[in-house]
Amino acid sequence: MIRLQNINLTSPEAIQKLANNHAIAVNLRDAFPYPYSIEDAITFLGLAESGVLGHVFGIYEDNTFVGCGSLIPQHDVYRINAEIGYWIGEPYWGKGYATETVRLLLNFAFETLNLLRVYANIYEYNIGSMKVLEKVGFEKEAVIKSSVIKEGKIIDEHLYSIRKT
């Protein structure tokens, strides 16, 4: 069973150890660096503590750090929405941690933040994340053609969302 806790209770070393992985970075925005250094982890923790990154959580199984999850509440006319994001360290893939993380983040979004909609933008080749979102009840709203450049390649982005029931 996993749990979410404030990311600032996680050591930079634990974050760097899992985050320094191309297989993770390729699925995230370029703001997530690769290679991923201790300095990158320290900067990330500072941004998380300041609130710039929204609500950021460490994902834990017992006392073992397995990844990060976040909700970024939107503003102005979009204030009923949040963007969800997550990554799981590669040694923990295929164990259901992403699915459970999304469920926990949705509970936080809908019950604690009282939001009405949560969405995610997924790169066309990240089939695993698409399956995670669909398993939890997200629906694909759109495929946004040629909207992202990642590692020099133009790719489509898939927009998923779920609404509070």
PDB file of C-alpha atoms in Angstrom:
ATOM      1  CA  MET A   1       0.000   0.000   0.000  1.00  0.00           C
ATOM      2  CA  ILE A   2       1.308   3.413  -0.878  1.00  0.00           C
ATOM      3  CA  ARG A   3       0.881   6.811   0.677  1.00  0.00           C
ATOM      4  CA  LEU A   4       1.538  10.415  -0.254  1.00  0.00           C
ATOM      5  CA  GLN A   5       3.540  12.729   1.966  1.00  0.00           C
ATOM      6  CA  ASN A   6       4.937  16.230   1.642  1.00  0.00           C
ATOM      7  CA  ILE A   7       7.838  16.030  -0.808  1.00  0.00           C
ATOM      8  CA  ASN A   8       9.980  18.224   1.448  1.00  0.00           C
ATOM      9  CA  LEU A   9      10.294  15.286   3.854  1.00  0.00           C
ATOM     10  CA  THR A  10      12.193  13.421   1.116  1.00  0.00           C
ATOM     11  CA  SER A  11      15.962  13.682   0.830  1.00  0.00           C
ATOM     12  CA  PRO A  12      17.516  15.156  -2.319  1.00  0.00           C
ATOM     13  CA  GLU A  13      19.605  11.986  -2.577  1.00  0.00           C
ATOM     14  CA  ALA A  14      16.518   9.753  -2.704  1.00  0.00           C
ATOM     15  CA  ILE A  15      14.948  11.932  -5.388  1.00  0.00           C
ATOM     16  CA  GLN A  16      18.127  12.113  -7.465  1.00  0.00           C
ATOM     17  CA  LYS A  17      18.695   8.367  -7.282  1.00  0.00           C
ATOM     18  CA  LEU A  18      15.334   7.614  -8.950  1.00  0.00           C
ATOM     19  CA  ALA A  19      14.965  10.740 -11.090  1.00  0.00           C
ATOM     20  CA  ASN A  20      18.303  10.362 -12.871  1.00  0.00           C
ATOM     21  CA  ASN A  21      16.791   8.099 -15.507  1.00  0.00           C
ATOM     22  CA  HIS A  22      16.214   8.849 -19.181  1.00  0.00           C
ATOM     23  CA  ALA A  23      13.199   6.495 -19.248  1.00  0.00           C
ATOM     24  CA  ILE A  24      11.470   8.879 -16.811  1.00  0.00           C
ATOM     25  CA  ALA A  25      12.711  12.174 -18.281  1.00  0.00           C
ATOM     26  CA  VAL A  26      11.542  11.308 -21.808  1.00  0.00           C
ATOM     27  CA  ASN A  27       7.928  11.315 -20.579  1.00  0.00           C
ATOM     28  CA  LEU A  28       8.115  14.651 -18.733  1.00  0.00           C
ATOM     29  CA  ARG A  29       8.547  18.277 -19.696  1.00  0.00           C
ATOM     30  CA  ASP A  30      12.026  19.594 -20.350  1.00  0.00           C
ATOM     31  CA  ALA A  31      11.955  21.384 -16.987  1.00  0.00           C
ATOM     32  CA  PHE A  32      12.684  17.891 -15.606  1.00  0.00           C
ATOM     33  CA  PRO A  33      16.384  17.613 -16.441  1.00  0.00           C
ATOM     34  CA  TYR A  34      18.379  14.637 -17.577  1.00  0.00           C
ATOM     35  CA  PRO A  35      20.876  13.859 -16.290  1.00  0.00           C
ATOM     36  CA  TYR A  36      19.329  14.709 -12.909  1.00  0.00           C
ATOM     37  CA  SER A  37      21.813  15.929 -10.288  1.00  0.00           C
ATOM     38  CA  ILE A  38      21.654  16.447  -6.530  1.00  0.00           C
ATOM     39  CA  GLU A  39      21.563  20.190  -7.297  1.00  0.00           C
ATOM     40  CA  ASP A  40      18.476  19.599  -9.480  1.00  0.00           C
ATOM     41  CA  ALA A  41      16.802  17.776  -6.576  1.00  0.00           C
ATOM     42  CA  ILE A  42      17.646  20.613  -4.172  1.00  0.00           C
ATOM     43  CA  THR A  43      16.250  23.187  -6.623  1.00  0.00           C
ATOM     44  CA  PHE A  44      13.109  21.071  -7.075  1.00  0.00           C
ATOM     45  CA  LEU A  45      12.564  20.819  -3.323  1.00  0.00           C
ATOM     46  CA  GLY A  46      12.943  24.592  -2.975  1.00  0.00           C
ATOM     47  CA  LEU A  47      10.361  25.216  -5.691  1.00  0.00           C
ATOM     48  CA  ALA A  48       8.007  22.683  -4.121  1.00  0.00           C
ATOM     49  CA  GLU A  49       8.365  24.288  -0.698  1.00  0.00           C
ATOM     50  CA  SER A  50       7.632  27.745  -2.151  1.00  0.00           C
ATOM     51  CA  GLY A  51       4.371  26.498  -3.692  1.00  0.00           C
ATOM     52  CA  VAL A  52       5.422  27.340  -7.252  1.00  0.00           C
ATOM     53  CA  LEU A  53       4.805  23.734  -8.321  1.00  0.00           C
ATOM     54  CA  GLY A  54       1.371  23.386  -6.731  1.00  0.00           C
ATOM     55  CA  HIS A  55       0.816  20.483  -4.352  1.00  0.00           C
ATOM     56  CA  VAL A  56       3.780  18.103  -4.605  1.00  0.00           C
ATOM     57  CA  PHE A  57       3.972  14.768  -2.832  1.00  0.00           C
ATOM     58  CA  GLY A  58       6.490  12.033  -2.358  1.00  0.00           C
ATOM     59  CA  ILE A  59       5.060   8.619  -3.121  1.00  0.00           C
ATOM     60  CA  TYR A  60       6.025   6.043  -0.516  1.00  0.00           C
ATOM     61  CA  GLU A  61       5.592   2.349   0.015  1.00  0.00           C
ATOM     62  CA  ASP A  62       6.123   1.988   3.753  1.00  0.00           C
ATOM     63  CA  ASN A  63       9.273   4.103   4.248  1.00  0.00           C
ATOM     64  CA  THR A  64      10.614   3.663   0.708  1.00  0.00           C
ATOM     65  CA  PHE A  65      10.452   6.610  -1.694  1.00  0.00           C
ATOM     66  CA  VAL A  66       9.143   5.385  -5.061  1.00  0.00           C
ATOM     67  CA  GLY A  67       8.314   8.607  -6.961  1.00  0.00           C
ATOM     68  CA  CYS A  68       6.557  11.974  -7.067  1.00  0.00           C
ATOM     69  CA  GLY A  69       3.022  13.122  -7.724  1.00  0.00           C
ATOM     70  CA  SER A  70       1.537  16.579  -8.031  1.00  0.00           C
ATOM     71  CA  LEU A  71      -1.543  18.658  -8.617  1.00  0.00           C
ATOM     72  CA  ILE A  72      -1.227  22.130 -10.087  1.00  0.00           C
ATOM     73  CA  PRO A  73      -4.430  24.070  -9.442  1.00  0.00           C
ATOM     74  CA  GLN A  74      -5.257  26.438 -12.275  1.00  0.00           C
ATOM     75  CA  HIS A  75      -6.220  30.103 -11.989  1.00  0.00           C
ATOM     76  CA  ASP A  76      -8.795  32.629 -13.114  1.00  0.00           C
ATOM     77  CA  VAL A  77     -11.604  31.045 -15.162  1.00  0.00           C
ATOM     78  CA  TYR A  78      -9.790  27.672 -14.984  1.00  0.00           C
ATOM     79  CA  ARG A  79      -9.755  27.622 -11.168  1.00  0.00           C
ATOM     80  CA  ILE A  80     -12.038  24.563 -10.989  1.00  0.00           C
ATOM     81  CA  ASN A  81      -9.263  22.519 -12.670  1.00  0.00           C
ATOM     82  CA  ALA A  82      -5.898  21.063 -11.757  1.00  0.00           C
ATOM     83  CA  GLU A  83      -3.218  19.416 -13.845  1.00  0.00           C
ATOM     84  CA  ILE A  84      -2.047  16.084 -12.484  1.00  0.00           C
ATOM     85  CA  GLY A  85       1.479  14.803 -12.881  1.00  0.00           C
ATOM     86  CA  TYR A  86       3.436  11.852 -11.562  1.00  0.00           C
ATOM     87  CA  TRP A  87       6.504   9.731 -12.082  1.00  0.00           C
ATOM     88  CA  ILE A  88       7.471   6.423 -10.556  1.00  0.00           C
ATOM     89  CA  GLY A  89      11.058   5.215 -10.240  1.00  0.00           C
ATOM     90  CA  GLU A  90      11.795   2.491 -12.763  1.00  0.00           C
ATOM     91  CA  PRO A  91      12.501  -0.233 -10.151  1.00  0.00           C
ATOM     92  CA  TYR A  92       8.863   0.184  -9.046  1.00  0.00           C
ATOM     93  CA  TRP A  93       7.169   0.044 -12.461  1.00  0.00           C
ATOM     94  CA  GLY A  94       4.462  -2.533 -13.039  1.00  0.00           C
ATOM     95  CA  LYS A  95       3.403  -2.773  -9.393  1.00  0.00           C
ATOM     96  CA  GLY A  96       0.303  -0.555  -9.552  1.00  0.00           C
ATOM     97  CA  TYR A  97       1.939   2.432  -7.851  1.00  0.00           C
ATOM     98  CA  ALA A  98       1.020   4.904 -10.603  1.00  0.00           C
ATOM     99  CA  THR A  99      -2.618   3.816 -10.569  1.00  0.00           C
ATOM    100  CA  GLU A 100      -2.867   4.098  -6.791  1.00  0.00           C
ATOM    101  CA  THR A 101      -1.036   7.446  -6.849  1.00  0.00           C
ATOM    102  CA  VAL A 102      -3.548   8.870  -9.334  1.00  0.00           C
ATOM    103  CA  ARG A 103      -6.426   7.657  -7.144  1.00  0.00           C
ATOM    104  CA  LEU A 104      -4.916   9.315  -4.067  1.00  0.00           C
ATOM    105  CA  LEU A 105      -4.252  12.559  -5.943  1.00  0.00           C
ATOM    106  CA  LEU A 106      -7.822  12.603  -7.268  1.00  0.00           C
ATOM    107  CA  ASN A 107      -9.182  12.170  -3.775  1.00  0.00           C
ATOM    108  CA  PHE A 108      -7.069  15.136  -2.646  1.00  0.00           C
ATOM    109  CA  ALA A 109      -8.191  17.218  -5.653  1.00  0.00           C
ATOM    110  CA  PHE A 110     -11.895  16.522  -5.268  1.00  0.00           C
ATOM    111  CA  GLU A 111     -12.264  16.246  -1.496  1.00  0.00           C
ATOM    112  CA  THR A 112      -9.614  18.583  -0.070  1.00  0.00           C
ATOM    113  CA  LEU A 113      -9.223  21.161  -2.841  1.00  0.00           C
ATOM    114  CA  ASN A 114     -12.884  20.886  -3.919  1.00  0.00           C
ATOM    115  CA  LEU A 115     -11.986  20.978  -7.606  1.00  0.00           C
ATOM    116  CA  LEU A 116     -14.339  19.811 -10.343  1.00  0.00           C
ATOM    117  CA  ARG A 117     -11.928  18.584 -13.043  1.00  0.00           C
ATOM    118  CA  VAL A 118      -8.433  17.114 -13.211  1.00  0.00           C
ATOM    119  CA  TYR A 119      -6.546  16.766 -16.482  1.00  0.00           C
ATOM    120  CA  ALA A 120      -3.285  15.388 -17.833  1.00  0.00           C
ATOM    121  CA  ASN A 121      -1.330  15.924 -21.029  1.00  0.00           C
ATOM    122  CA  ILE A 122       0.375  12.714 -22.162  1.00  0.00           C
ATOM    123  CA  TYR A 123       2.913  12.331 -24.981  1.00  0.00           C
ATOM    124  CA  GLU A 124       1.763  10.069 -27.804  1.00  0.00           C
ATOM    125  CA  TYR A 125       4.277   7.331 -27.022  1.00  0.00           C
ATOM    126  CA  ASN A 126       3.526   7.121 -23.275  1.00  0.00           C
ATOM    127  CA  ILE A 127       0.981   4.332 -23.573  1.00  0.00           C
ATOM    128  CA  GLY A 128       1.600   3.206 -19.976  1.00  0.00           C
ATOM    129  CA  SER A 129       0.379   6.515 -18.546  1.00  0.00           C
ATOM    130  CA  MET A 130      -2.621   6.503 -20.858  1.00  0.00           C
ATOM    131  CA  LYS A 131      -3.584   3.056 -19.528  1.00  0.00           C
ATOM    132  CA  VAL A 132      -3.128   4.213 -15.913  1.00  0.00           C
ATOM    133  CA  LEU A 133      -5.427   7.193 -16.452  1.00  0.00           C
ATOM    134  CA  GLU A 134      -8.050   5.145 -18.283  1.00  0.00           C
ATOM    135  CA  LYS A 135      -8.023   2.503 -15.522  1.00  0.00           C
ATOM    136  CA  VAL A 136      -8.861   5.213 -12.970  1.00  0.00           C
ATOM    137  CA  GLY A 137     -11.672   6.683 -15.094  1.00  0.00           C
ATOM    138  CA  PHE A 138     -10.049   9.459 -17.126  1.00  0.00           C
ATOM    139  CA  GLU A 139     -11.383   9.952 -20.643  1.00  0.00           C
ATOM    140  CA  LYS A 140      -9.404  11.061 -23.660  1.00  0.00           C
ATOM    141  CA  GLU A 141     -10.767  14.452 -24.684  1.00  0.00           C
ATOM    142  CA  ALA A 142      -8.472  15.248 -27.574  1.00  0.00           C
ATOM    143  CA  VAL A 143      -5.336  14.510 -29.490  1.00  0.00           C
ATOM    144  CA  ILE A 144      -3.518  17.781 -30.008  1.00  0.00           C
ATOM    145  CA  LYS A 145      -1.551  17.285 -33.180  1.00  0.00           C
ATOM    146  CA  SER A 146       2.116  18.287 -33.444  1.00  0.00           C
ATOM    147  CA  SER A 147       1.942  20.324 -30.237  1.00  0.00           C
ATOM    148  CA  VAL A 148       5.104  19.189 -28.461  1.00  0.00           C
ATOM    149  CA  ILE A 149       8.775  18.999 -29.307  1.00  0.00           C
ATOM    150  CA  LYS A 150      10.644  16.457 -27.205  1.00  0.00           C
ATOM    151  CA  GLU A 151      14.233  15.451 -27.876  1.00  0.00           C
ATOM    152  CA  GLY A 152      14.065  17.126 -31.283  1.00  0.00           C
ATOM    153  CA  LYS A 153      10.942  15.263 -32.429  1.00  0.00           C
ATOM    154  CA  ILE A 154       7.519  16.800 -33.035  1.00  0.00           C
ATOM    155  CA  ILE A 155       4.856  14.689 -31.342  1.00  0.00           C
ATOM    156  CA  ASP A 156       1.157  14.690 -30.533  1.00  0.00           C
ATOM    157  CA  GLU A 157      -0.156  15.262 -27.041  1.00  0.00           C
ATOM    158  CA  HIS A 158      -3.164  13.378 -25.673  1.00  0.00           C
ATOM    159  CA  LEU A 159      -5.439  15.335 -23.338  1.00  0.00           C
ATOM    160  CA  TYR A 160      -7.159  13.273 -20.641  1.00  0.00           C
ATOM    161  CA  SER A 161      -9.564  14.459 -17.952  1.00  0.00           C
ATOM    162  CA  ILE A 162     -11.872  13.291 -15.217  1.00  0.00           C
ATOM    163  CA  ARG A 163     -14.659  15.195 -13.516  1.00  0.00           C
ATOM    164  CA  LYS A 164     -15.883  14.994  -9.949  1.00  0.00           C
ATOM    165  CA  THR A 165     -18.981  12.856  -9.785  1.00  0.00           C
TER     166      THR A 165
END
